[in-house]
Amino acid sequence: MTTTITKQFHVDHPVEETWANLTDPNKVVVCVPGASLTGQVDDNNYKGEVEMKFGPVKAKYDGLVTFLERDSATKKMKLKGVGTDSKGKGGAEMVMDGVLTEKDGGTDVNVTMEVNISGMLAQFGSRLINDVSNQVIDQFINNFKNQLAGKEVEGNLNAGSLMGGMVKGLFGGSKKA
Amino acid sequence: MIQCKTSKAIGGMGHSLKRKEDDRFIQGKGNYVDDIKLPGMLYMDIVRSPYAYAKILKIDSEAAMKVPGVVAVITGKDLAQYNLHWMPTLMSDTQMVLPTDTVMYQAQEVCAVIATSRYAARDGREAVRVEYEKMKPVIDPYKALDPGAPVLRTDKEGKKDNHIWNWKVGDKEKTDKVFETADVVVKQQMHIPRIHVASIETCGCVADYDKVKHHLTMYMTTQAPHAIRTVIALVAGHVGLSEERIRVVSPDIGGGFGGKVPVYPGYVIAIAVSFLVGKPVKWIEDRTENLQADSFARDYHITAEMAGTKDGKILATRFKVLADHGYTDASANPSKFNTGLFSIATGSYDYGTSFMEADAVYTNKPPGGVAYRCSFRVTEAVHAIERITDRFALAVGKDPAELRMQNFIKKEDFPWKSPTGWTYDSGDYHAGLQKAMDAIDYAGLRKEQAEKRKKGELMGIGISTFTEIVGAGPSKDFDILGIKMFDSAEIRVHPTGKAIARFGTKSQGQGHETTYAQIIAEELGIPAENIQIEEGDTDTAPYGLGTYASRSTPTAGAAAAVAARKLRDKARKIAAYLLEVSEDDLEWEPGKFSVKGAPEKSKTIQEIVFASYTNHPQGMEAGFEAVHYYDPPNLTFPSGAYICVVDVDKETGAINVRRFVAIDDCGHIINPMIVQGQVHGGLTQGIAPAMYEELIYDEDGNILNGTLMDYLVPTAVESPKWETGHTVTPSPHHPIGAKGVGESPTVGAPPAIANAIVDALSPYGITHLDIPITPFKVWKALQEKGVK
């Protein structure tokens, strides 16, 4: 089960500063809701874990984060995360492409995320994966902006709001009919 | 229409006797496998693969063994020490019990956790850590045949592709020739989706091996206890489990529908563990395991073709099948029939030639191919012929009812030899369809439809006039693992005239305890309520091949009638002795023999039975018992005419089944109420694949609807009001003229519904939709045709 999400956002910080944060594993990983770094293998490979709740299903992934590309000249980066559910219920893979371009003194960030989930989560979450991935990436963007602004980042994916949002979405509560 | 030869007090054939078994079921006194609790019993839970195709790198059971109550974690390597890690399938393929290195489908068994309570077993299961190396699975059966596709069955030496077998029947040359010259040829590709029987009770067992007596008692959810006993002896004979040391007990079963015919790995693991530790081991699947791992049904991709004249005469058919068997061929077919009885796809129509070909492939999906309420692939066959017949009617511009009437095999032409070699025993297709058309007011509906179409409203009428083929089967062609598909009955009448009868079949809700008693009551005149029926214990019942494929009445029902007739012959001899007349001077009426011309001189069956124990003629064997093993001379061919009316909402695609008339012909009816119940249930299981059910896998082999939250099983809410009726065309070769009915409605309903929906959409040029036809599919099809 694979889903691809593309997002663009703007930050009021110079390209070089944004680039530094985006390519520093210690900074970028904490912006991913529920994620933390647990160790470094080498310059490009890091160990980490992600914990997420999809309604009743809680998944904790132990995994490896690899920088496949970090080109500071073109400001292009490619990041791959591979994780296995710690209870053996399945796995997840994520490939993120990021491109930075200068705009009005700030930076336009283009992110494409390809998320593949398998196992229990794919079974249960097939209807939720788009919503959840969108929520994850939105919260990532928010965290990333906050980090650049020197504010605190929210560590956990807010599962309550996630489910609430979905319920609202289902019943049209937050949308116009 | 239904005539009863016996009084209501006797309750023979044709009486709507209330089901004897229901007394215990409605009072919660049924005894299912999970009700069995033995002293010292251990519980088993199974770790299952999250991936469709992966190498197992490591199974770490350390944490699991620390869970209080967990006593063992059993892996494939443990079973390999006893050569119990593989088992044969019914189709002589092979299947892992537990893997030693590779998992082949999502939810496959990886290892088993044994504990002192069910909760501990589940906790232990959660604590087992398995490391996998994921591999790219083969999911699409068409891509499985690509030259570059990964070869899945690397366990088979020399296997170079994913092809399992090729099967052909019919005259290719003659058929191709007709197709080349015919006025009209129609062709339709269709998929009969992978579905699941979804019985209320999941599968499970209690394996109880006694180390002192060297004896295994296996309580399990099986539709074929004797066959299972033999299979266990064949698989585990080498470790000392020979057949006389095995007793299989199939207690009450909460729905089988074919899903409880196969031997699942869980059963074998439970036996192995009980054998090793000498304690009873219980294994009960949960709902998702049942839905995700147990045998599927159907999954045939069919290309159907029909050739005919422009005025509507059918001349020939051609069918090409691609069968997706999942990881192994674990179909539940008679051995000689790769595609089961698919060759019944020539249908109810009189034409000269047909050619059918099928190829089966391996994919990374669960194995199966069970006969889900269907006599071995008959549902697939009937859907193909009934859909392509409608397409042909559309192509020649004829009403589908009229076209069917034009092409039906005539009543007087039976027995009729089909182009694929079957001999249809009897039928009256014209009468069946006429009765259905009258019941539903066909002409009136067509008129209403024409008016609605003028207003842009969508209404459809669909017909299915199917021929079933059940009662497997004659021993010259039919066997399972070499055992011929006869079935058996043993009747013992006690001195006071009450009886017990035992059978090799096994009811899963069919009502055998009532209907078998009625057959014996019909033949012997002993009231049905005084006849106790017992099945499911291999220590007491005579050998039989079990209950599936609507075979119980055609085989064991016949055995009951023949055994009872043997007893009646004996009764005549005893009566002649008691009345001091010659046997020829006696007349039989249900329940007694009397002297011709002197009806006051008579002996009741009860008096005769009592005499057989207290005053039997010298030289005659005492007692009143008989056994019969019935080998049917032919199959039986039930038929039906179903008409369905639907209204479709153009804007939402919502489908409302407004009416459904089902006229069945199952020959002589044993119990009309039970037949009606069977038909109601079967029709509901027919609407299921037509409109709701399909097991869906993504490209990685993840099942996307592996819970009943997503896999939509219709309930009373979704079921329309079923309107049922009968024509009665007895089977000429069956002792009581019965044909079997359990599957007919499940087989016949889907094409009636599909034909109705397509008929509703036909004004927009829509000529086919694959089942399940959901509102979304309808909406999408209409959108594609630009309908707003």
PDB file of N, CA and C in Angstrom, chain A residues 1-3 62 83-93 116-120 122-124 126-127, chain B residues 48-51 106-107 125-126 128-130 132 134 292 698-700 702-707 709-710:
ATOM      1  N   MET A   1       0.855  -1.197   0.000  1.00  0.00           N
ATOM      2  CA  MET A   1       0.000   0.000   0.000  1.00  0.00           C
ATOM      3  C   MET A   1       0.886   1.240   0.000  1.00  0.00           C
ATOM      4  N   THR A   2       0.897   1.945  -1.104  1.00  0.00           N
ATOM      5  CA  THR A   2       1.779   3.099  -1.238  1.00  0.00           C
ATOM      6  C   THR A   2       0.957   4.354  -1.481  1.00  0.00           C
ATOM      7  N   THR A   3       1.371   5.423  -0.859  1.00  0.00           N
ATOM      8  CA  THR A   3       0.714   6.697  -1.124  1.00  0.00           C
ATOM      9  C   THR A   3       1.786   7.769  -1.294  1.00  0.00           C
ATOM     10  N   ASP A  62      10.906   0.464  14.747  1.00  0.00           N
ATOM     11  CA  ASP A  62      12.345   0.634  14.903  1.00  0.00           C
ATOM     12  C   ASP A  62      12.919   0.656  13.499  1.00  0.00           C
ATOM     13  N   GLY A  83      11.339   1.097   8.481  1.00  0.00           N
ATOM     14  CA  GLY A  83      11.061   0.693   9.856  1.00  0.00           C
ATOM     15  C   GLY A  83      10.287  -0.601   9.921  1.00  0.00           C
ATOM     16  N   THR A  84      10.499  -1.326  11.003  1.00  0.00           N
ATOM     17  CA  THR A  84       9.729  -2.545  11.246  1.00  0.00           C
ATOM     18  C   THR A  84       8.983  -2.368  12.558  1.00  0.00           C
ATOM     19  N   ASP A  85       7.741  -2.772  12.534  1.00  0.00           N
ATOM     20  CA  ASP A  85       6.959  -2.705  13.762  1.00  0.00           C
ATOM     21  C   ASP A  85       7.608  -3.592  14.821  1.00  0.00           C
ATOM     22  N   SER A  86       7.769  -3.043  16.006  1.00  0.00           N
ATOM     23  CA  SER A  86       8.535  -3.769  17.015  1.00  0.00           C
ATOM     24  C   SER A  86       7.791  -5.018  17.491  1.00  0.00           C
ATOM     25  N   LYS A  87       6.482  -5.124  17.195  1.00  0.00           N
ATOM     26  CA  LYS A  87       5.759  -6.343  17.567  1.00  0.00           C
ATOM     27  C   LYS A  87       5.584  -7.287  16.390  1.00  0.00           C
ATOM     28  N   GLY A  88       6.327  -7.010  15.329  1.00  0.00           N
ATOM     29  CA  GLY A  88       6.309  -7.935  14.196  1.00  0.00           C
ATOM     30  C   GLY A  88       5.036  -7.880  13.374  1.00  0.00           C
ATOM     31  N   LYS A  89       4.288  -6.775  13.501  1.00  0.00           N
ATOM     32  CA  LYS A  89       3.006  -6.728  12.789  1.00  0.00           C
ATOM     33  C   LYS A  89       3.132  -6.128  11.403  1.00  0.00           C
ATOM     34  N   GLY A  90       4.342  -5.690  11.041  1.00  0.00           N
ATOM     35  CA  GLY A  90       4.477  -5.133   9.712  1.00  0.00           C
ATOM     36  C   GLY A  90       5.580  -4.122   9.633  1.00  0.00           C
ATOM     37  N   GLY A  91       5.586  -3.397   8.537  1.00  0.00           N
ATOM     38  CA  GLY A  91       6.669  -2.442   8.377  1.00  0.00           C
ATOM     39  C   GLY A  91       6.207  -1.214   7.618  1.00  0.00           C
ATOM     40  N   ALA A  92       7.088  -0.198   7.585  1.00  0.00           N
ATOM     41  CA  ALA A  92       6.780   1.021   6.847  1.00  0.00           C
ATOM     42  C   ALA A  92       8.052   1.522   6.193  1.00  0.00           C
ATOM     43  N   GLU A  93       7.877   2.131   5.032  1.00  0.00           N
ATOM     44  CA  GLU A  93       9.007   2.719   4.328  1.00  0.00           C
ATOM     45  C   GLU A  93       8.607   4.098   3.873  1.00  0.00           C
ATOM     46  N   ASN A 116       5.052   3.802   2.164  1.00  0.00           N
ATOM     47  CA  ASN A 116       4.549   2.447   1.922  1.00  0.00           C
ATOM     48  C   ASN A 116       4.399   1.743   3.258  1.00  0.00           C
ATOM     49  N   ILE A 117       3.204   1.229   3.516  1.00  0.00           N
ATOM     50  CA  ILE A 117       3.016   0.483   4.756  1.00  0.00           C
ATOM     51  C   ILE A 117       2.580  -0.930   4.418  1.00  0.00           C
ATOM     52  N   SER A 118       2.997  -1.867   5.238  1.00  0.00           N
ATOM     53  CA  SER A 118       2.570  -3.250   5.003  1.00  0.00           C
ATOM     54  C   SER A 118       2.238  -3.912   6.331  1.00  0.00           C
ATOM     55  N   GLY A 119       1.572  -5.025   6.236  1.00  0.00           N
ATOM     56  CA  GLY A 119       1.194  -5.741   7.451  1.00  0.00           C
ATOM     57  C   GLY A 119      -0.091  -5.196   8.040  1.00  0.00           C
ATOM     58  N   MET A 120      -0.193  -5.388   9.333  1.00  0.00           N
ATOM     59  CA  MET A 120      -1.394  -5.044  10.087  1.00  0.00           C
ATOM     60  C   MET A 120      -1.865  -3.613   9.829  1.00  0.00           C
ATOM     61  N   ALA A 122      -1.348  -1.756   7.236  1.00  0.00           N
ATOM     62  CA  ALA A 122      -1.898  -1.603   5.891  1.00  0.00           C
ATOM     63  C   ALA A 122      -3.317  -2.144   5.846  1.00  0.00           C
ATOM     64  N   GLN A 123      -3.558  -3.231   6.571  1.00  0.00           N
ATOM     65  CA  GLN A 123      -4.902  -3.810   6.592  1.00  0.00           C
ATOM     66  C   GLN A 123      -5.884  -2.858   7.234  1.00  0.00           C
ATOM     67  N   PHE A 124      -5.498  -2.423   8.411  1.00  0.00           N
ATOM     68  CA  PHE A 124      -6.423  -1.576   9.149  1.00  0.00           C
ATOM     69  C   PHE A 124      -6.449  -0.175   8.575  1.00  0.00           C
ATOM     70  N   SER A 126      -5.742   1.083   5.599  1.00  0.00           N
ATOM     71  CA  SER A 126      -5.814   1.401   4.176  1.00  0.00           C
ATOM     72  C   SER A 126      -6.725   2.599   3.909  1.00  0.00           C
ATOM     73  N   ARG A 127      -7.750   2.717   4.709  1.00  0.00           N
ATOM     74  CA  ARG A 127      -8.661   3.847   4.499  1.00  0.00           C
ATOM     75  C   ARG A 127      -8.142   5.117   5.141  1.00  0.00           C
TER      76      ARG A 127
ATOM     77  N   ARG B  48       1.484 -14.910  12.988  1.00  0.00           N
ATOM     78  CA  ARG B  48       1.249 -14.921  11.539  1.00  0.00           C
ATOM     79  C   ARG B  48       2.075 -13.866  10.813  1.00  0.00           C
ATOM     80  N   SER B  49       2.335 -14.115   9.561  1.00  0.00           N
ATOM     81  CA  SER B  49       3.211 -13.218   8.801  1.00  0.00           C
ATOM     82  C   SER B  49       2.509 -11.908   8.448  1.00  0.00           C
ATOM     83  N   PRO B  50       3.187 -10.776   8.683  1.00  0.00           N
ATOM     84  CA  PRO B  50       2.632  -9.506   8.237  1.00  0.00           C
ATOM     85  C   PRO B  50       2.879  -9.285   6.746  1.00  0.00           C
ATOM     86  N   TYR B  51       3.754 -10.078   6.145  1.00  0.00           N
ATOM     87  CA  TYR B  51       4.139  -9.857   4.748  1.00  0.00           C
ATOM     88  C   TYR B  51       3.625 -10.977   3.856  1.00  0.00           C
ATOM     89  N   GLN B 106       0.368 -13.240   3.272  1.00  0.00           N
ATOM     90  CA  GLN B 106       0.082 -12.524   4.504  1.00  0.00           C
ATOM     91  C   GLN B 106      -0.866 -13.348   5.370  1.00  0.00           C
ATOM     92  N   ALA B 107      -0.572 -13.380   6.659  1.00  0.00           N
ATOM     93  CA  ALA B 107      -1.336 -14.144   7.654  1.00  0.00           C
ATOM     94  C   ALA B 107      -0.973 -15.623   7.669  1.00  0.00           C
ATOM     95  N   ARG B 125       2.131 -14.657  22.003  1.00  0.00           N
ATOM     96  CA  ARG B 125       2.163 -14.390  20.571  1.00  0.00           C
ATOM     97  C   ARG B 125       2.659 -12.968  20.292  1.00  0.00           C
ATOM     98  N   GLU B 126       2.169 -12.027  21.104  1.00  0.00           N
ATOM     99  CA  GLU B 126       2.576 -10.631  20.920  1.00  0.00           C
ATOM    100  C   GLU B 126       4.053 -10.430  21.218  1.00  0.00           C
ATOM    101  N   VAL B 128       6.551 -12.626  20.651  1.00  0.00           N
ATOM    102  CA  VAL B 128       7.512 -13.271  19.739  1.00  0.00           C
ATOM    103  C   VAL B 128       8.024 -12.225  18.742  1.00  0.00           C
ATOM    104  N   ARG B 129       9.354 -12.162  18.591  1.00  0.00           N
ATOM    105  CA  ARG B 129       9.940 -11.222  17.628  1.00  0.00           C
ATOM    106  C   ARG B 129      10.427 -11.997  16.408  1.00  0.00           C
ATOM    107  N   VAL B 130       9.930 -11.591  15.256  1.00  0.00           N
ATOM    108  CA  VAL B 130      10.367 -12.275  14.037  1.00  0.00           C
ATOM    109  C   VAL B 130      11.018 -11.254  13.117  1.00  0.00           C
ATOM    110  N   TYR B 132      12.191 -10.406   9.371  1.00  0.00           N
ATOM    111  CA  TYR B 132      11.927 -10.836   7.992  1.00  0.00           C
ATOM    112  C   TYR B 132      12.787 -10.052   7.018  1.00  0.00           C
ATOM    113  N   LYS B 134      11.837  -8.743   3.459  1.00  0.00           N
ATOM    114  CA  LYS B 134      10.706  -8.656   2.537  1.00  0.00           C
ATOM    115  C   LYS B 134      11.134  -8.932   1.102  1.00  0.00           C
ATOM    116  N   GLN B 292      -8.634 -14.103   7.026  1.00  0.00           N
ATOM    117  CA  GLN B 292      -7.417 -13.799   6.267  1.00  0.00           C
ATOM    118  C   GLN B 292      -6.635 -15.033   5.846  1.00  0.00           C
ATOM    119  N   ASP B 698      -3.832  -5.540  -2.023  1.00  0.00           N
ATOM    120  CA  ASP B 698      -3.104  -4.497  -2.746  1.00  0.00           C
ATOM    121  C   ASP B 698      -1.902  -5.122  -3.458  1.00  0.00           C
ATOM    122  N   GLU B 699      -1.121  -4.279  -4.138  1.00  0.00           N
ATOM    123  CA  GLU B 699      -0.044  -4.812  -4.989  1.00  0.00           C
ATOM    124  C   GLU B 699       1.060  -5.463  -4.159  1.00  0.00           C
ATOM    125  N   ASP B 700       1.085  -5.178  -2.846  1.00  0.00           N
ATOM    126  CA  ASP B 700       2.083  -5.802  -1.984  1.00  0.00           C
ATOM    127  C   ASP B 700       1.540  -7.067  -1.303  1.00  0.00           C
ATOM    128  N   ASN B 702      -1.075  -7.109   0.729  1.00  0.00           N
ATOM    129  CA  ASN B 702      -1.798  -6.830   1.973  1.00  0.00           C
ATOM    130  C   ASN B 702      -3.287  -7.015   1.716  1.00  0.00           C
ATOM    131  N   ILE B 703      -3.962  -7.741   2.585  1.00  0.00           N
ATOM    132  CA  ILE B 703      -5.412  -7.816   2.440  1.00  0.00           C
ATOM    133  C   ILE B 703      -5.995  -6.506   2.959  1.00  0.00           C
ATOM    134  N   LEU B 704      -6.865  -5.904   2.161  1.00  0.00           N
ATOM    135  CA  LEU B 704      -7.372  -4.581   2.528  1.00  0.00           C
ATOM    136  C   LEU B 704      -8.709  -4.646   3.246  1.00  0.00           C
ATOM    137  N   ASN B 705      -9.297  -5.825   3.293  1.00  0.00           N
ATOM    138  CA  ASN B 705     -10.550  -5.932   4.039  1.00  0.00           C
ATOM    139  C   ASN B 705     -10.582  -7.249   4.822  1.00  0.00           C
ATOM    140  N   GLY B 706      -9.624  -7.360   5.704  1.00  0.00           N
ATOM    141  CA  GLY B 706      -9.480  -8.594   6.464  1.00  0.00           C
ATOM    142  C   GLY B 706     -10.228  -8.629   7.773  1.00  0.00           C
ATOM    143  N   THR B 707     -11.210  -7.767   7.935  1.00  0.00           N
ATOM    144  CA  THR B 707     -12.075  -7.837   9.116  1.00  0.00           C
ATOM    145  C   THR B 707     -13.519  -7.697   8.649  1.00  0.00           C
ATOM    146  N   MET B 709     -15.445  -5.601   9.548  1.00  0.00           N
ATOM    147  CA  MET B 709     -15.718  -4.166   9.431  1.00  0.00           C
ATOM    148  C   MET B 709     -15.671  -3.762   7.953  1.00  0.00           C
ATOM    149  N   ASP B 710     -14.735  -4.383   7.213  1.00  0.00           N
ATOM    150  CA  ASP B 710     -14.528  -3.993   5.820  1.00  0.00           C
ATOM    151  C   ASP B 710     -15.039  -5.022   4.832  1.00  0.00           C
TER     152      ASP B 710
END
